[in-house]
C-alpha cells in the first residue's frame, strides 16, 4: 500500500519521495549546524577546550 | 531485526504491519513529536536559571547550553510519545499525535528520542560542563523512566513526583553557568514542582473521562472530584509562599515580590473557587489551568527582568 512493488523493488510515490527529501534536508541542515557549532565553540573556548575543570 | 522495526512490533495494533512501507512522515511530524510547547516552557525556565546565576557565560556557550536543554526536552517528548502511543490513541487530547496517527512508527520515535537525548547530553558536557550535562541526563531519565514508564500508569501521585522532571531546567541553566547548585535554583525547582499538581489536576478535572478511558490513574479518576479539588487547594497553599520565597530570602526585589503576592492571591482565589464549585468541574478548573500558566510565566519573567544578567534589563530601563 502506498507504493508499487514489482521486480525492480519498492517504488516510492511522489508523496513519499517528498517526505523523504524533506527529512534528508532537515538532517543535513542539523548536521551542518552541529559542525558550525563545534567550530565556533572551539574558537570561543580556545585551544584548551577539553582541559578544564569538570 | 533492528531496533527501529522492533519498536513497531512491540506496539502490536499500532504497527499495522507497515514495517516495509516507506515513511510519509514530514519534518513537521518530527517536530510535533518533540512537544514544542513543552520545549518552549523548558527553554524559558532554563534561560531564567542561566540568567540569574552568578557569574557569566559567553553568549555562544549560553546559546549552546539552551540548545542542548531544548533538544533534551524534545528527546524526552519523543520518548514519551513512543511509550504512550497506546494510550495516546485512546485519548481525545492526544489522538492526533504523530505516532497514534500512524505517521511515525513507534520504533522510529524511539530511535529519534534516544539519538537526540544522547547527543544533547554529550554535547552539553563537552561544550559547557558535565554538571549541567549530568542534570540533563537525569532529567531525561526521570521523565521517561520514572514518570512515563513507571509512575504514570501506576499511581495517582504520578504527576506529583513525575512533575519533578519539569522543575529541573532552571537548575540545569544555573549549573551551566556556575558548575554547581545552591539554594536559589533549588527554590526555583520547588516553585515548579509544587506548581505542577494544581496545574495538571485542574486539567484532569475536566478531562476525567479521557484519562479514565485510557486507564491512567489520574487523581480525579481514582479518588474522585472532591478529593482532587481539596488537594489542588492544598498544593496551591504550599505553592504561593514558595513563589514569594525568593523575595523573602532577598534574591529578588520589590517588583518580583509584588508580582508573586498578587498572582499568588489570584491562584489561591481560583483554587478556592475550584473547591467550592458545585457542579461538575468546568469553568473554575479551566480558569485555574489557564491562569496557572500565566502565573508561572509571570514569576519567571519578572525574575528575569529584575535579576537576569546582573539586573541588566533593569539597569538599561533606568
Short mmCIF file of C-alpha atoms in Angstrom, two decimals:
data_model
loop_
_atom_site.label_atom_id
_atom_site.label_comp_id
_atom_site.label_asym_id
_atom_site.label_seq_id
_atom_site.Cartn_x
_atom_site.Cartn_y
_atom_site.Cartn_z
CA UNK A 1 0.00 0.00 0.00
CA UNK A 2 1.34 3.42 -0.86
CA UNK A 3 3.98 2.05 -3.15
CA UNK A 4 4.25 -0.24 -6.09
CA UNK A 5 6.13 -3.45 -5.84
CA UNK A 6 7.49 -5.02 -8.93
CA UNK A 7 10.56 -6.90 -9.99
CA UNK A 8 12.63 -3.73 -9.55
CA UNK A 9 11.75 -3.46 -5.83
CA UNK A 10 9.70 -0.84 -3.98
CA UNK A 11 8.88 2.29 -5.97
CA UNK A 12 8.09 5.35 -3.88
CA UNK A 13 5.10 7.55 -4.57
CA UNK A 14 5.64 11.27 -5.10
CA UNK A 15 4.40 12.00 -1.60
CA UNK A 16 6.85 9.53 -0.10
CA UNK A 17 9.68 10.97 -2.14
CA UNK A 18 8.83 14.50 -0.98
CA UNK A 19 8.64 13.39 2.64
CA UNK A 20 11.96 11.58 2.41
CA UNK A 21 13.60 14.57 0.73
CA UNK A 22 12.38 16.95 3.44
CA UNK A 23 13.66 14.64 6.18
CA UNK A 24 17.02 14.27 4.46
CA UNK A 25 17.37 18.02 4.08
CA UNK A 26 16.50 18.55 7.74
CA UNK A 27 19.12 16.03 8.81
CA UNK A 28 21.70 17.68 6.55
CA UNK A 29 20.97 21.13 7.99
CA UNK A 30 21.13 19.78 11.53
CA UNK A 31 24.49 18.15 10.92
CA UNK A 32 25.84 21.29 9.26
CA UNK A 33 24.65 23.36 12.21
CA UNK A 34 26.37 20.96 14.58
CA UNK A 35 29.64 21.31 12.66
CA UNK A 36 29.39 25.10 12.77
CA UNK A 37 28.53 25.00 16.47
CA UNK A 38 31.56 22.89 17.32
CA UNK A 39 33.80 25.14 15.21
CA UNK A 40 32.53 28.34 16.81
CA UNK A 41 32.72 26.86 20.31
CA UNK A 42 36.30 25.82 19.70
CA UNK A 43 37.10 29.42 18.78
CA UNK A 44 35.23 30.70 21.84
CA UNK A 45 36.89 28.33 24.28
CA UNK A 46 40.32 28.39 22.73
CA UNK A 47 42.68 25.53 22.01
CA UNK A 48 42.49 24.03 25.51
CA UNK A 49 38.76 23.40 25.20
CA UNK A 50 38.83 20.00 26.86
CA UNK A 51 41.39 20.91 29.52
CA UNK A 52 39.15 22.49 32.13
CA UNK A 53 37.51 21.78 35.49
CA UNK A 54 34.50 19.47 35.40
CA UNK B 1 15.96 -7.12 13.35
CA UNK B 2 16.82 -3.50 14.02
CA UNK B 3 15.60 -1.56 16.99
CA UNK B 4 13.56 0.66 14.69
CA UNK B 5 11.47 -2.19 13.36
CA UNK B 6 11.43 -3.92 16.74
CA UNK B 7 9.65 -0.91 18.21
CA UNK B 8 6.83 -1.30 15.70
CA UNK B 9 6.36 -4.94 16.62
CA UNK B 10 6.28 -4.19 20.33
CA UNK B 11 3.32 -1.89 19.78
CA UNK B 12 1.16 -4.53 18.09
CA UNK B 13 -2.07 -2.90 16.93
CA UNK B 14 -0.39 0.40 16.18
CA UNK B 15 2.24 -1.15 13.95
CA UNK B 16 -0.40 -2.13 11.39
CA UNK B 17 2.10 -4.37 9.66
CA UNK B 18 3.62 -1.41 7.90
CA UNK B 19 7.22 -2.26 8.68
CA UNK B 20 8.19 -2.37 4.98
CA UNK B 21 6.26 0.73 3.88
CA UNK B 22 8.31 3.88 3.27
CA UNK B 23 7.52 6.66 5.68
CA UNK B 24 5.28 9.61 4.90
CA UNK B 25 6.45 11.48 7.98
CA UNK B 26 7.48 15.08 7.37
CA UNK B 27 9.81 17.31 9.32
CA UNK B 28 6.71 18.83 10.91
CA UNK B 29 5.72 15.43 12.28
CA UNK B 30 9.12 15.00 13.92
CA UNK B 31 8.89 18.49 15.37
CA UNK B 32 5.45 17.64 16.78
CA UNK B 33 6.99 14.52 18.28
CA UNK B 34 9.20 16.72 20.44
CA UNK B 35 6.25 18.58 22.03
CA UNK B 36 7.39 22.08 21.04
CA UNK B 37 5.12 23.85 23.54
CA UNK B 38 6.68 21.93 26.40
CA UNK B 39 10.11 22.62 24.92
CA UNK B 40 9.46 26.36 24.90
CA UNK B 41 8.49 26.36 28.57
CA UNK B 42 11.58 24.30 29.40
CA UNK B 43 13.84 26.67 27.48
CA UNK B 44 12.29 29.71 29.12
CA UNK B 45 12.73 28.41 32.67
CA UNK B 46 16.25 27.24 31.86
CA UNK B 47 17.03 30.67 30.43
CA UNK B 48 15.92 32.28 33.67
CA UNK B 49 18.09 29.91 35.71
CA UNK B 50 21.02 30.68 33.44
CA UNK B 51 20.44 34.44 33.53
CA UNK B 52 20.09 34.83 37.30
CA UNK B 53 23.07 32.61 38.13
CA UNK B 54 26.11 34.45 39.46
CA UNK B 55 28.97 34.68 37.03
CA UNK B 56 28.94 35.00 33.30
CA UNK B 57 28.82 32.79 30.28
CA UNK B 58 29.89 33.59 26.75
CA UNK B 59 26.74 34.18 24.64
CA UNK B 60 27.62 31.33 22.30
CA UNK B 61 28.14 28.99 25.24
CA UNK B 62 24.84 30.12 26.71
CA UNK B 63 23.13 29.51 23.39
CA UNK B 64 24.70 26.07 23.23
CA UNK B 65 23.50 25.25 26.73
CA UNK B 66 19.95 26.31 25.94
CA UNK B 67 20.01 24.43 22.64
CA UNK B 68 21.11 21.23 24.37
CA UNK B 69 18.46 21.65 27.04
CA UNK B 70 15.82 22.22 24.35
CA UNK B 71 16.92 19.16 22.41
CA UNK B 72 16.98 17.11 25.59
CA UNK B 73 13.42 18.20 26.32
CA UNK B 74 12.45 17.27 22.77
CA UNK B 75 14.04 13.88 23.21
CA UNK B 76 12.03 13.33 26.37
CA UNK B 77 8.85 14.23 24.50
CA UNK B 78 9.65 11.84 21.66
CA UNK B 79 10.38 9.00 24.07
CA UNK B 80 7.17 9.75 25.94
CA UNK B 81 5.22 9.56 22.69
CA UNK B 82 6.96 6.28 21.86
CA UNK B 83 5.96 4.64 25.11
CA UNK B 84 2.49 6.19 25.44
CA UNK B 85 1.40 5.55 21.84
CA UNK B 86 -1.26 3.11 23.00
CA UNK B 87 -2.95 5.44 25.47
CA UNK B 88 -2.43 8.49 23.22
CA UNK B 89 -4.54 6.74 20.60
CA UNK B 90 -7.43 6.44 23.06
CA UNK B 91 -7.46 9.98 24.45
CA UNK B 92 -9.13 12.83 22.55
CA UNK B 93 -6.43 15.28 23.57
CA UNK B 94 -3.60 13.17 22.16
CA UNK B 95 -5.14 11.05 19.40
CA UNK B 96 -3.76 13.28 16.66
CA UNK B 97 -0.15 12.90 17.70
CA UNK B 98 2.18 11.53 15.01
CA UNK B 99 2.50 8.01 16.38
CA UNK B 100 -1.20 7.29 17.01
CA UNK B 101 -1.95 8.81 13.61
CA UNK B 102 0.44 6.33 12.03
CA UNK B 103 2.70 8.98 10.52
CA UNK B 104 5.69 7.90 12.59
CA UNK B 105 6.24 4.35 13.74
CA UNK B 106 6.87 3.78 17.46
CA UNK B 107 10.32 2.38 16.77
CA UNK B 108 11.23 5.47 14.78
CA UNK B 109 10.10 7.69 17.65
CA UNK B 110 12.23 5.60 20.00
CA UNK B 111 15.32 5.87 17.81
CA UNK B 112 14.76 9.59 17.32
CA UNK B 113 14.39 10.22 21.04
CA UNK B 114 17.40 8.12 22.03
CA UNK B 115 19.59 9.82 19.42
CA UNK B 116 18.55 13.33 20.41
CA UNK B 117 18.84 12.57 24.11
CA UNK B 118 22.31 11.10 23.79
CA UNK B 119 23.57 13.93 21.63
CA UNK B 120 22.14 16.65 23.84
CA UNK B 121 23.73 15.23 26.97
CA UNK B 122 27.14 14.60 25.39
CA UNK B 123 27.30 17.95 23.61
CA UNK B 124 26.27 19.81 26.78
CA UNK B 125 29.01 18.02 28.67
CA UNK B 126 31.71 18.60 26.07
CA UNK B 127 30.93 22.23 25.30
CA UNK B 128 29.58 23.57 28.63
CA UNK B 129 30.18 21.43 31.70
CA UNK B 130 29.47 17.96 32.98
CA UNK B 131 27.44 19.06 36.00
CA UNK B 132 24.78 20.56 33.75
CA UNK B 133 25.09 17.56 31.45
CA UNK B 134 24.54 15.12 34.31
CA UNK B 135 21.50 17.05 35.45
CA UNK B 136 20.11 16.98 31.91
CA UNK B 137 20.71 13.25 31.65
CA UNK B 138 18.98 12.68 34.97
CA UNK B 139 16.07 14.88 33.89
CA UNK B 140 15.55 12.87 30.71
CA UNK B 141 15.83 9.61 32.67
CA UNK B 142 13.44 10.89 35.31
CA UNK B 143 10.79 11.93 32.81
CA UNK B 144 10.99 8.86 30.60
CA UNK B 145 11.68 6.05 33.05
CA UNK B 146 10.41 7.27 36.40
CA UNK B 147 7.35 9.21 35.18
CA UNK B 148 6.34 7.82 31.77
CA UNK B 149 7.18 4.15 32.14
CA UNK B 150 6.67 3.68 35.88
CA UNK B 151 4.52 6.27 37.66
CA UNK B 152 2.07 7.49 35.05
CA UNK B 153 0.16 4.21 34.80
CA UNK B 154 0.59 3.02 38.36
CA UNK B 155 -0.22 5.76 40.85
CA UNK B 156 -2.47 8.83 41.24
CA UNK B 157 0.63 10.61 42.57
CA UNK B 158 2.17 10.28 39.10
CA UNK B 159 2.37 13.95 38.25
CA UNK B 160 3.34 14.98 41.78
CA UNK B 161 6.58 13.03 41.66
CA UNK B 162 6.95 12.96 37.89
CA UNK B 163 6.49 16.72 37.74
CA UNK B 164 9.98 16.99 39.13
CA UNK B 165 11.26 16.46 35.61
CA UNK B 166 9.74 19.76 34.52
CA UNK B 167 11.28 21.51 37.51
CA UNK B 168 14.91 20.71 36.70
CA UNK B 169 15.55 23.08 33.76
CA UNK B 170 16.26 26.21 35.85
CA UNK B 171 18.76 24.17 37.86
CA UNK B 172 20.40 22.99 34.64
CA UNK B 173 20.62 26.59 33.39
CA UNK B 174 22.15 27.66 36.70
CA UNK B 175 24.63 24.77 36.65
CA UNK B 176 25.61 25.65 33.09
CA UNK B 177 26.96 28.96 34.40
CA UNK B 178 28.31 28.04 37.82
CA UNK B 179 29.06 24.33 37.54
CA UNK B 180 27.27 23.86 40.85
CA UNK B 181 23.96 24.35 42.65
CA UNK B 182 22.79 26.43 45.58
CA UNK B 183 19.60 27.35 47.43
CA UNK B 184 18.30 29.76 44.82
CA UNK B 185 17.99 27.26 41.94
CA UNK B 186 16.53 24.77 44.40
CA UNK B 187 13.85 27.37 45.21
CA UNK B 188 13.07 27.71 41.51
CA UNK B 189 12.86 23.91 41.32
CA UNK B 190 10.43 23.83 44.24
CA UNK B 191 8.21 26.52 42.71
CA UNK B 192 7.73 24.48 39.55
CA UNK B 193 7.49 21.22 41.50
CA UNK B 194 4.58 22.44 43.63
CA UNK B 195 3.01 24.26 40.69
CA UNK B 196 2.70 21.04 38.68
CA UNK B 197 -0.03 19.24 40.69
CA UNK B 198 -2.63 22.05 40.76
CA UNK B 199 -1.88 22.80 37.11
CA UNK B 200 -2.34 19.26 35.85
CA UNK B 201 -5.11 18.27 38.24
CA UNK B 202 -7.12 21.29 37.10
CA UNK B 203 -6.76 19.92 33.57
CA UNK B 204 -7.58 16.40 34.70
CA UNK B 205 -10.77 17.58 36.41
CA UNK B 206 -12.38 18.44 33.11
CA UNK B 207 -10.69 15.62 31.20
CA UNK B 208 -11.56 12.86 33.62
CA UNK B 209 -13.36 10.70 31.07
CA UNK B 210 -10.42 10.90 28.69
CA UNK B 211 -7.98 9.69 31.34
CA UNK B 212 -10.40 7.02 32.57
CA UNK B 213 -10.84 5.68 29.04
CA UNK B 214 -7.08 5.35 28.74
CA UNK B 215 -6.78 3.69 32.12
CA UNK B 216 -4.49 6.36 33.56
CA UNK B 217 -4.90 6.63 37.35
CA UNK B 218 -5.10 10.41 37.49
CA UNK B 219 -6.36 11.64 40.84
CA UNK B 220 -9.91 12.55 39.70
CA UNK B 221 -10.28 9.07 38.17
CA UNK B 222 -9.06 7.23 41.26
CA UNK B 223 -10.11 9.42 44.16
CA UNK B 224 -12.92 11.48 42.67
CA UNK B 225 -13.62 15.16 42.17
CA UNK B 226 -13.90 16.23 45.81
CA UNK B 227 -10.54 14.82 46.86
CA UNK B 228 -8.86 16.31 43.81
CA UNK B 229 -10.28 19.77 44.49
CA UNK B 230 -9.04 19.63 48.10
CA UNK B 231 -5.56 18.62 47.02
CA UNK B 232 -5.46 21.34 44.37
CA UNK B 233 -6.07 23.92 47.10
CA UNK B 234 -3.58 22.24 49.42
CA UNK B 235 -0.78 22.33 46.86
CA UNK B 236 -1.67 25.92 45.96
CA UNK B 237 -1.34 26.84 49.64
CA UNK B 238 2.18 25.41 49.57
CA UNK B 239 2.99 26.92 46.17
CA UNK B 240 2.15 30.55 46.93
CA UNK B 241 4.63 31.02 49.83
CA UNK B 242 7.27 29.24 47.76
CA UNK B 243 6.60 31.68 44.94
CA UNK B 244 7.17 34.58 47.34
CA UNK B 245 10.23 32.93 48.97
CA UNK B 246 12.86 34.31 46.54
CA UNK B 247 11.81 37.81 47.60
CA UNK B 248 11.75 36.87 51.27
CA UNK B 249 15.26 35.43 51.02
CA UNK B 250 16.48 38.61 49.39
CA UNK B 251 17.22 37.09 45.99
CA UNK B 252 14.84 39.46 44.20
CA UNK B 253 13.49 42.96 44.51
CA UNK B 254 10.12 44.55 45.18
CA UNK B 255 8.76 44.06 41.67
CA UNK B 256 9.05 40.30 41.96
CA UNK B 257 7.67 40.39 45.50
CA UNK B 258 4.60 42.34 44.47
CA UNK B 259 4.06 40.11 41.43
CA UNK B 260 4.39 36.96 43.50
CA UNK B 261 1.97 38.19 46.14
CA UNK B 262 -0.67 39.38 43.67
CA UNK B 263 -0.56 36.38 41.37
CA UNK B 264 -0.38 34.09 44.36
CA UNK B 265 -3.54 35.65 45.72
CA UNK B 266 -5.27 35.03 42.39
CA UNK B 267 -4.09 31.41 42.38
CA UNK B 268 -5.50 30.92 45.87
CA UNK B 269 -8.78 32.53 44.85
CA UNK B 270 -9.07 30.28 41.84
CA UNK B 271 -8.11 27.25 43.91
CA UNK B 272 -10.84 28.16 46.38
CA UNK B 273 -13.35 28.53 43.52
CA UNK B 274 -12.42 25.06 42.27
CA UNK B 275 -13.05 23.68 45.74
CA UNK B 276 -16.40 25.45 46.05
CA UNK B 277 -17.67 24.73 42.53
CA UNK B 278 -20.97 22.95 42.98
CA UNK B 279 -21.33 21.42 39.57
CA UNK B 280 -19.08 19.08 37.63
CA UNK B 281 -15.70 20.71 37.18
CA UNK B 282 -15.63 23.02 34.22
CA UNK B 283 -15.31 26.78 34.42
CA UNK B 284 -13.32 27.12 37.65
CA UNK B 285 -10.95 24.31 36.63
CA UNK B 286 -10.39 25.84 33.21
CA UNK B 287 -9.75 29.23 34.79
CA UNK B 288 -7.22 27.79 37.21
CA UNK B 289 -5.50 25.79 34.49
CA UNK B 290 -5.21 28.82 32.21
CA UNK B 291 -4.08 31.20 34.95
CA UNK B 292 -1.55 28.75 36.33
CA UNK B 293 0.35 29.03 33.05
CA UNK B 294 0.32 32.82 33.30
CA UNK B 295 1.32 32.61 36.97
CA UNK B 296 4.47 30.63 36.30
CA UNK B 297 5.35 32.70 33.26
CA UNK B 298 4.96 35.99 35.16
CA UNK B 299 7.07 34.85 38.11
CA UNK B 300 9.92 33.75 35.89
CA UNK B 301 9.60 36.71 33.51
CA UNK B 302 9.78 39.24 36.33
CA UNK B 303 12.69 37.32 37.85
CA UNK B 304 14.46 37.54 34.50
CA UNK B 305 13.82 41.28 34.23
CA UNK B 306 14.94 42.00 37.79
CA UNK B 307 17.89 39.66 38.15
CA UNK B 308 18.84 38.48 34.69
CA UNK B 309 22.48 39.14 33.81
CA UNK B 310 23.07 41.10 36.97
CA UNK B 311 19.95 43.15 36.53
CA UNK B 312 20.95 44.29 33.07
CA UNK B 313 17.44 44.91 31.84
CA UNK B 314 16.56 46.91 34.94
CA UNK B 315 19.70 49.00 34.59
CA UNK B 316 19.01 49.65 30.91
CA UNK B 317 15.46 50.69 31.68
CA UNK B 318 16.51 53.07 34.45
#
